[in-house]
Amino acid sequence: MTDQSNAISQIEEAYEYMLAYAAQGKSTEGAGPGGASIRDFLANFLKGAKTLEAWVEGVSAVAPEVKDEYLKASSLVTGVINMMLEKDNISSEIVDNANALMATRHYLTLVFFLDKMYLES
C-alpha cells in the first residue's frame, strides 16, 4: 500500500468514526467503542491530509486548477479539525456540524476523485 493510499484510508476511517460519533449524541467527550477517542481519529485525519497535500503538490499530472482546489479544501478542513482539537470538549454536535459542512464533503469528494484518477490500479 502506498503512502497516499494509506493516507486516504486514514481519512476515510476517521470520517466514518466522525459520523458514528456525531450520531451518539454525546454532550461530553469520552472514549468510544474499544476505548478510541475522537481526538485520535481527528489526529489521524490530519496526518492523512498532510501526506496527501505533499503528494498533490508534487504531482505534475494533477491539473493546476484541481491542485489549487484540493489544497484550498484541505486547508479549510484541516483548520476545522484543528479548531475542534483545541476545544476542551468535543461534543457530538460539534462533530456533526463539521461533518455537515459543504467544505468537508467537497474535500472528501476531491480525495476520492484523486484516488480513482491516480492511485487506484
Short mmCIF file of N, CA, C and O in Angstrom, two decimals, residues 18-91:
data_model
loop_
_atom_site.label_atom_id
_atom_site.label_comp_id
_atom_site.label_asym_id
_atom_site.label_seq_id
_atom_site.Cartn_x
_atom_site.Cartn_y
_atom_site.Cartn_z
N MET A 18 -16.11 9.80 12.70
CA MET A 18 -16.76 11.08 12.96
C MET A 18 -18.28 10.97 12.76
O MET A 18 -19.06 11.52 13.55
N LEU A 19 -18.71 10.25 11.74
CA LEU A 19 -20.14 10.06 11.50
C LEU A 19 -20.78 9.29 12.66
O LEU A 19 -21.85 9.66 13.15
N ALA A 20 -20.11 8.23 13.09
CA ALA A 20 -20.64 7.42 14.20
C ALA A 20 -20.66 8.23 15.50
O ALA A 20 -21.63 8.17 16.27
N TYR A 21 -19.62 8.98 15.74
CA TYR A 21 -19.52 9.80 16.95
C TYR A 21 -20.62 10.85 16.97
O TYR A 21 -21.26 11.09 18.00
N ALA A 22 -20.86 11.48 15.83
CA ALA A 22 -21.90 12.50 15.73
C ALA A 22 -23.27 11.93 16.05
O ALA A 22 -24.10 12.59 16.67
N ALA A 23 -23.50 10.69 15.65
CA ALA A 23 -24.80 10.05 15.87
C ALA A 23 -25.04 9.64 17.32
O ALA A 23 -26.17 9.35 17.71
N GLN A 24 -24.00 9.64 18.14
CA GLN A 24 -24.13 9.18 19.53
C GLN A 24 -24.79 10.20 20.45
O GLN A 24 -25.22 9.86 21.54
N GLY A 25 -24.83 11.45 20.02
CA GLY A 25 -25.48 12.47 20.85
C GLY A 25 -24.76 12.78 22.15
O GLY A 25 -25.39 13.16 23.13
N LYS A 26 -23.46 12.65 22.16
CA LYS A 26 -22.69 12.90 23.38
C LYS A 26 -22.54 14.41 23.60
O LYS A 26 -22.13 15.13 22.71
N SER A 27 -22.84 14.84 24.82
CA SER A 27 -22.62 16.25 25.14
C SER A 27 -21.22 16.45 25.70
O SER A 27 -20.67 17.55 25.66
N THR A 28 -20.66 15.37 26.23
CA THR A 28 -19.29 15.43 26.74
C THR A 28 -18.45 14.37 26.04
O THR A 28 -18.93 13.29 25.70
N GLU A 29 -17.23 14.72 25.84
CA GLU A 29 -16.29 13.85 25.15
C GLU A 29 -15.95 12.65 26.02
O GLU A 29 -15.82 12.75 27.22
N GLY A 30 -15.78 11.53 25.37
CA GLY A 30 -15.35 10.33 26.08
C GLY A 30 -14.84 9.32 25.09
O GLY A 30 -14.92 9.51 23.89
N ALA A 31 -14.31 8.26 25.63
CA ALA A 31 -13.79 7.19 24.78
C ALA A 31 -14.95 6.45 24.12
O ALA A 31 -15.98 6.23 24.74
N GLY A 32 -14.76 6.08 22.89
CA GLY A 32 -15.79 5.36 22.15
C GLY A 32 -15.56 3.86 22.24
O GLY A 32 -14.82 3.38 23.11
N PRO A 33 -16.19 3.12 21.33
CA PRO A 33 -16.03 1.67 21.33
C PRO A 33 -14.55 1.29 21.26
O PRO A 33 -13.79 1.86 20.49
N GLY A 34 -14.15 0.38 22.07
CA GLY A 34 -12.76 -0.07 22.09
C GLY A 34 -11.82 0.93 22.73
O GLY A 34 -10.61 0.78 22.64
N GLY A 35 -12.36 1.96 23.34
CA GLY A 35 -11.52 2.94 24.03
C GLY A 35 -10.95 4.02 23.14
O GLY A 35 -10.19 4.86 23.59
N ALA A 36 -11.31 4.01 21.86
CA ALA A 36 -10.76 5.02 20.94
C ALA A 36 -11.40 6.38 21.20
O ALA A 36 -12.58 6.48 21.46
N SER A 37 -10.60 7.39 21.13
CA SER A 37 -11.06 8.75 21.35
C SER A 37 -11.27 9.45 20.01
O SER A 37 -10.54 9.20 19.05
N ILE A 38 -12.25 10.34 19.98
CA ILE A 38 -12.46 11.14 18.78
C ILE A 38 -11.18 11.89 18.41
O ILE A 38 -10.86 12.07 17.25
N ARG A 39 -10.42 12.29 19.42
CA ARG A 39 -9.19 13.03 19.17
C ARG A 39 -8.16 12.19 18.40
O ARG A 39 -7.44 12.72 17.55
N ASP A 40 -8.11 10.90 18.68
CA ASP A 40 -7.20 10.02 17.94
C ASP A 40 -7.55 9.98 16.46
O ASP A 40 -6.68 10.05 15.60
N PHE A 41 -8.84 9.88 16.18
CA PHE A 41 -9.27 9.82 14.79
C PHE A 41 -9.07 11.16 14.08
O PHE A 41 -8.69 11.19 12.92
N LEU A 42 -9.33 12.26 14.78
CA LEU A 42 -9.09 13.57 14.17
C LEU A 42 -7.61 13.77 13.88
O LEU A 42 -7.24 14.31 12.82
N ALA A 43 -6.75 13.32 14.78
CA ALA A 43 -5.30 13.42 14.55
C ALA A 43 -4.89 12.57 13.35
O ALA A 43 -4.04 12.99 12.54
N ASN A 44 -5.48 11.40 13.19
CA ASN A 44 -5.18 10.56 12.04
C ASN A 44 -5.66 11.20 10.74
O ASN A 44 -5.01 11.08 9.70
N PHE A 45 -6.81 11.87 10.80
CA PHE A 45 -7.31 12.59 9.64
C PHE A 45 -6.28 13.62 9.21
O PHE A 45 -5.94 13.74 8.03
N LEU A 46 -5.76 14.38 10.18
CA LEU A 46 -4.76 15.41 9.88
C LEU A 46 -3.49 14.82 9.29
O LEU A 46 -2.93 15.37 8.34
N LYS A 47 -3.05 13.68 9.81
CA LYS A 47 -1.86 13.03 9.26
C LYS A 47 -2.08 12.63 7.81
O LYS A 47 -1.21 12.83 6.95
N GLY A 48 -3.23 12.02 7.54
CA GLY A 48 -3.54 11.62 6.18
C GLY A 48 -3.63 12.81 5.24
O GLY A 48 -3.11 12.78 4.13
N ALA A 49 -4.26 13.88 5.70
CA ALA A 49 -4.39 15.08 4.87
C ALA A 49 -3.03 15.69 4.57
O ALA A 49 -2.77 16.11 3.43
N LYS A 50 -2.14 15.70 5.55
CA LYS A 50 -0.79 16.26 5.34
C LYS A 50 -0.03 15.44 4.29
O LYS A 50 0.63 16.00 3.41
N THR A 51 -0.13 14.13 4.36
CA THR A 51 0.52 13.26 3.39
C THR A 51 -0.01 13.52 1.98
O THR A 51 0.76 13.63 1.02
N LEU A 52 -1.34 13.63 1.86
CA LEU A 52 -1.93 13.88 0.55
C LEU A 52 -1.58 15.26 0.01
O LEU A 52 -1.36 15.41 -1.19
N GLU A 53 -1.53 16.25 0.88
CA GLU A 53 -1.14 17.59 0.44
C GLU A 53 0.24 17.57 -0.21
O GLU A 53 0.44 18.14 -1.28
N ALA A 54 1.18 16.91 0.45
CA ALA A 54 2.54 16.84 -0.08
C ALA A 54 2.55 16.11 -1.41
O ALA A 54 3.26 16.52 -2.35
N TRP A 55 1.78 15.04 -1.52
CA TRP A 55 1.72 14.28 -2.77
C TRP A 55 1.12 15.14 -3.89
O TRP A 55 1.68 15.21 -4.98
N VAL A 56 -0.03 15.78 -3.63
CA VAL A 56 -0.70 16.59 -4.65
C VAL A 56 0.20 17.72 -5.13
O VAL A 56 0.29 18.00 -6.32
N GLU A 57 0.90 18.36 -4.21
CA GLU A 57 1.80 19.45 -4.58
C GLU A 57 2.92 18.98 -5.51
O GLU A 57 3.39 19.73 -6.36
N GLY A 58 3.31 17.71 -5.39
CA GLY A 58 4.43 17.19 -6.16
C GLY A 58 4.07 16.46 -7.43
O GLY A 58 4.96 16.06 -8.19
N VAL A 59 2.79 16.27 -7.72
CA VAL A 59 2.38 15.51 -8.90
C VAL A 59 2.03 16.46 -10.04
O VAL A 59 1.09 17.24 -9.94
N SER A 60 2.80 16.37 -11.11
CA SER A 60 2.56 17.28 -12.24
C SER A 60 1.33 16.89 -13.05
O SER A 60 0.77 17.73 -13.76
N ALA A 61 0.89 15.64 -12.95
CA ALA A 61 -0.26 15.18 -13.74
C ALA A 61 -1.58 15.79 -13.25
O ALA A 61 -2.56 15.82 -14.00
N VAL A 62 -1.62 16.27 -12.02
CA VAL A 62 -2.84 16.88 -11.49
C VAL A 62 -2.97 18.28 -12.09
O VAL A 62 -2.05 19.09 -12.00
N ALA A 63 -4.11 18.54 -12.73
CA ALA A 63 -4.35 19.86 -13.34
C ALA A 63 -4.17 20.95 -12.29
O ALA A 63 -4.60 20.78 -11.14
N PRO A 64 -3.55 22.05 -12.65
CA PRO A 64 -3.30 23.13 -11.68
C PRO A 64 -4.56 23.61 -10.97
O PRO A 64 -4.53 23.88 -9.76
N GLU A 65 -5.68 23.67 -11.67
CA GLU A 65 -6.93 24.11 -11.05
C GLU A 65 -7.41 23.11 -10.00
O GLU A 65 -7.90 23.50 -8.94
N VAL A 66 -7.26 21.83 -10.30
CA VAL A 66 -7.65 20.78 -9.35
C VAL A 66 -6.71 20.80 -8.15
O VAL A 66 -7.14 20.68 -6.99
N LYS A 67 -5.43 20.96 -8.42
CA LYS A 67 -4.43 21.04 -7.35
C LYS A 67 -4.76 22.19 -6.41
O LYS A 67 -4.79 22.02 -5.19
N ASP A 68 -5.03 23.37 -6.98
CA ASP A 68 -5.35 24.54 -6.16
C ASP A 68 -6.61 24.31 -5.34
O ASP A 68 -6.67 24.65 -4.15
N GLU A 69 -7.62 23.75 -5.98
CA GLU A 69 -8.90 23.49 -5.29
C GLU A 69 -8.71 22.49 -4.16
O GLU A 69 -9.25 22.66 -3.06
N TYR A 70 -7.94 21.44 -4.42
CA TYR A 70 -7.67 20.46 -3.37
C TYR A 70 -6.95 21.11 -2.19
O TYR A 70 -7.31 20.89 -1.04
N LEU A 71 -5.93 21.89 -2.46
CA LEU A 71 -5.14 22.50 -1.38
C LEU A 71 -5.97 23.49 -0.57
O LEU A 71 -5.85 23.55 0.66
N LYS A 72 -6.86 24.23 -1.23
CA LYS A 72 -7.77 25.14 -0.51
C LYS A 72 -8.72 24.35 0.37
O LYS A 72 -8.93 24.69 1.54
N ALA A 73 -9.32 23.32 -0.19
CA ALA A 73 -10.26 22.49 0.57
C ALA A 73 -9.57 21.82 1.75
O ALA A 73 -10.11 21.76 2.85
N SER A 74 -8.37 21.31 1.51
CA SER A 74 -7.61 20.66 2.58
C SER A 74 -7.30 21.64 3.70
O SER A 74 -7.44 21.33 4.88
N SER A 75 -6.90 22.84 3.32
CA SER A 75 -6.58 23.87 4.32
C SER A 75 -7.80 24.20 5.18
O SER A 75 -7.69 24.31 6.41
N LEU A 76 -8.95 24.32 4.55
CA LEU A 76 -10.17 24.63 5.28
C LEU A 76 -10.57 23.51 6.24
O LEU A 76 -10.84 23.74 7.42
N VAL A 77 -10.57 22.29 5.74
CA VAL A 77 -11.00 21.16 6.57
C VAL A 77 -10.00 20.88 7.69
O VAL A 77 -10.40 20.62 8.82
N THR A 78 -8.71 20.97 7.41
CA THR A 78 -7.75 20.75 8.49
C THR A 78 -7.84 21.89 9.52
O THR A 78 -7.63 21.66 10.70
N GLY A 79 -8.19 23.08 9.07
CA GLY A 79 -8.43 24.18 10.01
C GLY A 79 -9.60 23.89 10.93
O GLY A 79 -9.53 24.14 12.14
N VAL A 80 -10.67 23.35 10.37
CA VAL A 80 -11.85 22.98 11.17
C VAL A 80 -11.46 21.91 12.19
O VAL A 80 -11.82 22.00 13.37
N ILE A 81 -10.71 20.91 11.77
CA ILE A 81 -10.31 19.84 12.68
C ILE A 81 -9.39 20.38 13.77
O ILE A 81 -9.54 20.04 14.95
N ASN A 82 -8.47 21.25 13.40
CA ASN A 82 -7.60 21.85 14.42
C ASN A 82 -8.40 22.66 15.43
O ASN A 82 -8.09 22.64 16.63
N MET A 83 -9.43 23.37 14.96
CA MET A 83 -10.29 24.11 15.88
C MET A 83 -10.97 23.17 16.88
O MET A 83 -11.05 23.47 18.07
N MET A 84 -11.45 22.03 16.38
CA MET A 84 -12.09 21.06 17.28
C MET A 84 -11.09 20.53 18.30
O MET A 84 -11.41 20.40 19.49
N LEU A 85 -9.87 20.22 17.83
CA LEU A 85 -8.86 19.68 18.75
C LEU A 85 -8.43 20.69 19.81
O LEU A 85 -7.96 20.29 20.88
N GLU A 86 -8.60 21.97 19.54
CA GLU A 86 -8.24 23.00 20.52
C GLU A 86 -9.28 23.12 21.64
O GLU A 86 -8.98 23.66 22.70
N LYS A 87 -10.47 22.60 21.43
CA LYS A 87 -11.53 22.67 22.44
C LYS A 87 -11.24 21.68 23.57
O LYS A 87 -10.67 20.63 23.35
N ASP A 88 -11.69 22.04 24.76
CA ASP A 88 -11.55 21.14 25.91
C ASP A 88 -12.50 19.95 25.80
O ASP A 88 -12.22 18.89 26.34
N ASN A 89 -13.62 20.15 25.13
CA ASN A 89 -14.63 19.10 25.00
C ASN A 89 -15.13 19.09 23.56
O ASN A 89 -15.53 20.12 23.03
N ILE A 90 -15.11 17.92 22.94
CA ILE A 90 -15.63 17.77 21.58
C ILE A 90 -16.93 16.99 21.67
O ILE A 90 -16.93 15.77 21.85
N SER A 91 -18.03 17.70 21.55
CA SER A 91 -19.34 17.06 21.62
C SER A 91 -19.72 16.45 20.27
O SER A 91 -19.14 16.80 19.24
#
